[in-house]
Tab-separated table of C-alpha atoms in Angstrom:
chain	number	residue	atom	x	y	z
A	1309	UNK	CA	54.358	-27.850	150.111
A	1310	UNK	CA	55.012	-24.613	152.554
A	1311	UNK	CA	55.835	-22.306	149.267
A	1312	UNK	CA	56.802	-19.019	150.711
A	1313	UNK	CA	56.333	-18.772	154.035
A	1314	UNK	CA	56.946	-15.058	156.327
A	1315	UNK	CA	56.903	-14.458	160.067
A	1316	UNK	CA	55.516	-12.797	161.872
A	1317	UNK	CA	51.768	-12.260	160.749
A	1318	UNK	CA	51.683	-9.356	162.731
A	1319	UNK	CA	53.321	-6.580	164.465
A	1320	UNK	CA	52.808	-3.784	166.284
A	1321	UNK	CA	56.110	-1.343	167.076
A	1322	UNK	CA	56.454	2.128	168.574
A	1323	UNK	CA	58.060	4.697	166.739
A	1324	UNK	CA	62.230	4.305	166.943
A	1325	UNK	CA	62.346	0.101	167.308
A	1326	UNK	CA	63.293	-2.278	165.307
A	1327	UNK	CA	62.194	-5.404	164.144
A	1328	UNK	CA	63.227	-7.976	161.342
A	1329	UNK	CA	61.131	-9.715	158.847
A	1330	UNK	CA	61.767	-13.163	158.076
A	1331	UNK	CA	61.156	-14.652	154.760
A	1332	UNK	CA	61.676	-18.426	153.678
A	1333	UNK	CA	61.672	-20.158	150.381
A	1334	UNK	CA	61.492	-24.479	149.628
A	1335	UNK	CA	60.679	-24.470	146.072
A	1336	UNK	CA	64.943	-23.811	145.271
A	1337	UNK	CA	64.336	-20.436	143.354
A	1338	UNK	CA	67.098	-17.982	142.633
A	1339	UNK	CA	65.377	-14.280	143.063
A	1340	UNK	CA	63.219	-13.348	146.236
A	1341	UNK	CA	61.916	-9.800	146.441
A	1342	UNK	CA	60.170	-7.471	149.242
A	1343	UNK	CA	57.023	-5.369	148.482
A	1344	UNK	CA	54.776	-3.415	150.543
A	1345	UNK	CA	51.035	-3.112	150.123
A	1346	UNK	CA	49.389	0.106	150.590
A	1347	UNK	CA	45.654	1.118	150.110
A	1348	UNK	CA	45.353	2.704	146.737
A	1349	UNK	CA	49.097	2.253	145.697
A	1350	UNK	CA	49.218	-1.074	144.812
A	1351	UNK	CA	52.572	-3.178	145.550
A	1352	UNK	CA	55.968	-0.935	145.912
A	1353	UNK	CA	59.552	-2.902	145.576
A	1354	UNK	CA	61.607	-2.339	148.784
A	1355	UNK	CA	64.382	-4.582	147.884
A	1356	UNK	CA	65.172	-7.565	145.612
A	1357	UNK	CA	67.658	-10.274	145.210
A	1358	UNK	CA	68.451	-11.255	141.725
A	1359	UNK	CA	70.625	-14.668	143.233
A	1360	UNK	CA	71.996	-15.295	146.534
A	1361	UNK	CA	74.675	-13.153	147.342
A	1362	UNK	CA	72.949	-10.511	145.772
A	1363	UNK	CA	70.764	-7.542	146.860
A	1364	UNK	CA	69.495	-4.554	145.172
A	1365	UNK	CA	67.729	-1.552	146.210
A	1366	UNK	CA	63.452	-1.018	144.488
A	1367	UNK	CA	61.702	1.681	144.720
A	1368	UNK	CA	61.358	2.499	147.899
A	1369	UNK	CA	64.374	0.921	149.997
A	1370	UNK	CA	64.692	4.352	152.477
A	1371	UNK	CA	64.595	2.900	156.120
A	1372	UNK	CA	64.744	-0.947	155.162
A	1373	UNK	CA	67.618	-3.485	155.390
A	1374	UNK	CA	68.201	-7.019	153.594
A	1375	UNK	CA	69.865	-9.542	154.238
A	1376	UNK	CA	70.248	-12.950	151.567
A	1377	UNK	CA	71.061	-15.535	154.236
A	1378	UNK	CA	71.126	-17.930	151.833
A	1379	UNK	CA	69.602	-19.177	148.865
A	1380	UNK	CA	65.699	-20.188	150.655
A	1381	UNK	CA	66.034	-16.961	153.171
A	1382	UNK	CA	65.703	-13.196	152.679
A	1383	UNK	CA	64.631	-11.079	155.794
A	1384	UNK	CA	63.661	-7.298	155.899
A	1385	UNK	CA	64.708	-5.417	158.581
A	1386	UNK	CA	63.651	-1.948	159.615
A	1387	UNK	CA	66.278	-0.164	161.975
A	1388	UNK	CA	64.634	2.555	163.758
A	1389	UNK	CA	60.255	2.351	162.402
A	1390	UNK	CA	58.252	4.900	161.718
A	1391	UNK	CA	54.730	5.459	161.336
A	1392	UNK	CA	55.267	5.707	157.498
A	1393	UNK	CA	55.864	2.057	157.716
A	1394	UNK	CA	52.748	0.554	158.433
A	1395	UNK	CA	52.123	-1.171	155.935
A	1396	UNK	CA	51.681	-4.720	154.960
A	1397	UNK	CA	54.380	-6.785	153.469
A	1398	UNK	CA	54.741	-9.321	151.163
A	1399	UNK	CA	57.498	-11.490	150.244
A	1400	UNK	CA	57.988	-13.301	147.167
A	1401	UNK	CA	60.186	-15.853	145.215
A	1402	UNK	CA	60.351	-16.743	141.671
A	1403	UNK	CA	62.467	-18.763	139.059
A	1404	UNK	CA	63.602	-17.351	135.420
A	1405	UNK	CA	62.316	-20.004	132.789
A	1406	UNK	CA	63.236	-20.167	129.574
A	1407	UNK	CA	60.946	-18.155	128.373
A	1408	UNK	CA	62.537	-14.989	130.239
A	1409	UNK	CA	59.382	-14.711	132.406
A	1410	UNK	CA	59.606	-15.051	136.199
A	1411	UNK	CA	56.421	-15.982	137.718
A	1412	UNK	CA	56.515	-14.738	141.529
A	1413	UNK	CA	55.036	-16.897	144.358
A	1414	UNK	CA	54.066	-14.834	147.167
A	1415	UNK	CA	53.662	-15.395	151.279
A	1416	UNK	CA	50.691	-14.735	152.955
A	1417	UNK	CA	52.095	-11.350	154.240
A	1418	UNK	CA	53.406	-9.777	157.239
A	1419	UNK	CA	50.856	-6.859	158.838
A	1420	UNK	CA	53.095	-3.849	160.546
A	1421	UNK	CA	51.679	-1.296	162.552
A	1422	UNK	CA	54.065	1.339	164.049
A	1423	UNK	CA	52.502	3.762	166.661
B	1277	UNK	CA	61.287	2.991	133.736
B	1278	UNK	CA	58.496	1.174	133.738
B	1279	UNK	CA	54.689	1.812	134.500
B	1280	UNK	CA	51.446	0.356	135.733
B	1281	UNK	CA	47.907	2.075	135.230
B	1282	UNK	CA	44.318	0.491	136.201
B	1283	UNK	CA	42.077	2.836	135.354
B	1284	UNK	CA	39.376	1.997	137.577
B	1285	UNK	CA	39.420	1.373	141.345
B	1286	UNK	CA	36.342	-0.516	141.274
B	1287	UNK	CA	34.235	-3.209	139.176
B	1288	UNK	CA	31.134	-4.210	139.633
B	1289	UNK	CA	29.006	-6.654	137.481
B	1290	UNK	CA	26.393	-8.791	138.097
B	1291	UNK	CA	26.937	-12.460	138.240
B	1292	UNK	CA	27.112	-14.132	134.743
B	1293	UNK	CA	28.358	-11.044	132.952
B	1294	UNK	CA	31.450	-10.436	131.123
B	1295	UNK	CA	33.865	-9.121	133.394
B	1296	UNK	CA	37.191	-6.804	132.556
B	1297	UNK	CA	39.530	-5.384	134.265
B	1298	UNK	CA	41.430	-2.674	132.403
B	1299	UNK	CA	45.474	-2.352	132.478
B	1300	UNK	CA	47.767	-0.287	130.381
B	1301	UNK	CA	51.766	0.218	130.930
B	1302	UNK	CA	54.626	1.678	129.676
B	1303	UNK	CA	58.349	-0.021	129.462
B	1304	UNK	CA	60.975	0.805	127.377
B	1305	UNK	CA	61.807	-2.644	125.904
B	1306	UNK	CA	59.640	-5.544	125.028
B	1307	UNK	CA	57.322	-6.232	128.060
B	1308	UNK	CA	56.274	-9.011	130.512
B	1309	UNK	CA	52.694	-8.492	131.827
B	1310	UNK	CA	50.875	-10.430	134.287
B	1311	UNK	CA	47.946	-10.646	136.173
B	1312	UNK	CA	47.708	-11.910	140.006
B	1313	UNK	CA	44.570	-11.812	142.080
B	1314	UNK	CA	44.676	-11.200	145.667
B	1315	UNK	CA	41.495	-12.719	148.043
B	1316	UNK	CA	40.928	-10.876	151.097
B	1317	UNK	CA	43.362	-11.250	154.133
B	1318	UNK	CA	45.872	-12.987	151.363
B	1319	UNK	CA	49.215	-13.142	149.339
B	1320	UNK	CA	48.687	-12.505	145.691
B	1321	UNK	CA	48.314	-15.938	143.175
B	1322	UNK	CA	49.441	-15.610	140.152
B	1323	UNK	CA	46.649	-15.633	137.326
B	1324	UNK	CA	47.854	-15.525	133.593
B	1325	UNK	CA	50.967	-13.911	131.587
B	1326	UNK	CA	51.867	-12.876	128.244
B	1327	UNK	CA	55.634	-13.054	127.095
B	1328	UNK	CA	55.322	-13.229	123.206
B	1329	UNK	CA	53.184	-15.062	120.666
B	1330	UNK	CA	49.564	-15.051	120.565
B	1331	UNK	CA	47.557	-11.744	121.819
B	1332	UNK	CA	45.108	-13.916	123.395
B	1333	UNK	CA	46.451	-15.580	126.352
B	1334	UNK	CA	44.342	-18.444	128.819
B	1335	UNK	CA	44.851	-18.459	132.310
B	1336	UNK	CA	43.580	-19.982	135.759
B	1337	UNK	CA	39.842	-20.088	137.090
B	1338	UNK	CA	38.415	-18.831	133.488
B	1339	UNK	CA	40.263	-16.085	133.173
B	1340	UNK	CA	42.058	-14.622	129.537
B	1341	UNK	CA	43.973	-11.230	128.864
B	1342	UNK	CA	44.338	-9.681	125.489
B	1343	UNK	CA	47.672	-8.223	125.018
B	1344	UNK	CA	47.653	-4.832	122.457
B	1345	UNK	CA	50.889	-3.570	121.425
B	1346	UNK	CA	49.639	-0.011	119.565
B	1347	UNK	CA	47.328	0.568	122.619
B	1348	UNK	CA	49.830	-0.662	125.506
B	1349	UNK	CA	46.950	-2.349	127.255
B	1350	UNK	CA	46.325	-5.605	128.485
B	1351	UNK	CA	42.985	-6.507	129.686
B	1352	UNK	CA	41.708	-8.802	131.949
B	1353	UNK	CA	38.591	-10.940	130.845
B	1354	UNK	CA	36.186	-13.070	132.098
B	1355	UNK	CA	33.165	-14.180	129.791
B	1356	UNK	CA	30.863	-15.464	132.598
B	1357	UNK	CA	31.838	-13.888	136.297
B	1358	UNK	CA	31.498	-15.737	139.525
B	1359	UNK	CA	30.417	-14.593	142.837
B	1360	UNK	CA	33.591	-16.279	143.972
B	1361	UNK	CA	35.597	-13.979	141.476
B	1362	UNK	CA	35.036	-10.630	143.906
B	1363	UNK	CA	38.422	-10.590	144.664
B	1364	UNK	CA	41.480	-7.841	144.264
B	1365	UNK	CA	43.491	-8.063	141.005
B	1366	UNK	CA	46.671	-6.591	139.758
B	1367	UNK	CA	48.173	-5.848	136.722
B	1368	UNK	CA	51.739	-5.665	136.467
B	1369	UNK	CA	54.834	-5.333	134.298
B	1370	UNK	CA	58.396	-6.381	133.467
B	1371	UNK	CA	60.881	-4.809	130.997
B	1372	UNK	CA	62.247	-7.665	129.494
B	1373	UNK	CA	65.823	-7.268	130.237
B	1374	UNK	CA	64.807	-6.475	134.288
B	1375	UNK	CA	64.379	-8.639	137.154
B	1376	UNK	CA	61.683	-5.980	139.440
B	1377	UNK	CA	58.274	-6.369	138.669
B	1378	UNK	CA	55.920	-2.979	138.724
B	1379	UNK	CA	52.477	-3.494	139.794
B	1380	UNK	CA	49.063	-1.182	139.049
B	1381	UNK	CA	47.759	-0.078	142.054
B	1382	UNK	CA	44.536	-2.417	141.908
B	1383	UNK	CA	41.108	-2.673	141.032
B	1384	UNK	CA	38.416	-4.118	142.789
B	1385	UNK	CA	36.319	-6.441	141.718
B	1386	UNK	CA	32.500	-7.020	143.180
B	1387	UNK	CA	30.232	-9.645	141.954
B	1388	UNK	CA	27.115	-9.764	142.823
B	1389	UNK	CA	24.677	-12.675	143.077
């Protein structure tokens, strides 16, 4: 049972390339989400994806791209990096149950450095 | 909008004393709260959540959270800690009505033996 899993584990970029983050789902859930994780700030929402087909923008979207391939994928991409986004990211998937709550199941996380 | 706080950045108890983790919020509807743990050099599991009904909710490895509506807090709680409990926990929230969950920005947790 894979769960969520994200590739790669880790890169390193210079300033000004890009790179895409790939994110895959097998447990059939609708939403699937991007966070970063940054010392002392907790987990931010870059983007989210209420159902395939849809995207919106979290908190901090500026510089990030998504893309809902489908309903198991949801990749990141960052068009031109910058040092601000070194970071490490997470992506996660979850189902709505009855009960309203959606309980996210994360990847083991992505590790960007950008010189 | 929708709010996480953890008031402390660090815990530290010895093992086989009560832990807690503190965690207040602030949403405009009714709110979702969770609590996920994350071990080092890992993704975040998912430890316990409260949606409605009783304050006192049960979750995984031990753990329970009291949910209190005229303090906006929701603690984390462990009566016995573990050394295998030193981990990184976060609180977060959901307005009920939203799909993006906002996490605290952590507190960690040291147990020692």
């Amino acid at each position: 049972n894979a769960g969520v899993t994200q590739t790669p584990k880790f890169q390193v970029l210079k300033t000004g390339q890009s790179m895409t983050l790939q994110c895959a789902q097998d447990m059939n859930h609708n939403s699937m989400y991007w966070y970063r994780q940054d010392p002392g700030m907790g987990l931010r929402l870059i983007y989210y994806s209420a159902s395939e087909g849809t995207t919106d923008k979290g908190e901090v979207p500026n510089g990030y791209n998504v893309s809902r391939l489908n309903k198991r994928e949801f990749s990141l991409r960052l068009e031109s990096a910058a040092p601000s986004q070194t970071s490490v990211y997470f992506c996660a998937s979850s189902f709505r149950e009855i009960s309203g709550a959606n309980v996210l199941t994360f990847g083991a996380g992505s590790r960007l450095t950008v010189l | 909008a929708q709010s996480v706080a953890q008031p402390e950045d660090q815990v530290n108890v010895a093992e086989g004393n009560p832990l807690t983790v503190k965690c207040t919020y602030s949403v405009s509807g009714n709110p979702y709260l969770f609590w996920y743990v994350q071990y080092p050099n890992r993704g975040l599991q998912f430890l316990l959540k409260y949606i409605t009904g009783d304050n006192l909710v049960k979750g995984s490895y031990g753990f329970e959270a009291e949910f209190n509506k005229s303090q906006t807090s929701f603690h984390l709680k462990k009566p016995s800690a573990l050394v295998s409990d030193s981990a990184l926990y976060f609180c977060a929230v959901r307005d009920g009505a939203d799909y993006k969950l906002s996490f605290g920005a952590g507190t960690t947790v040291t147990v020692r033996a």
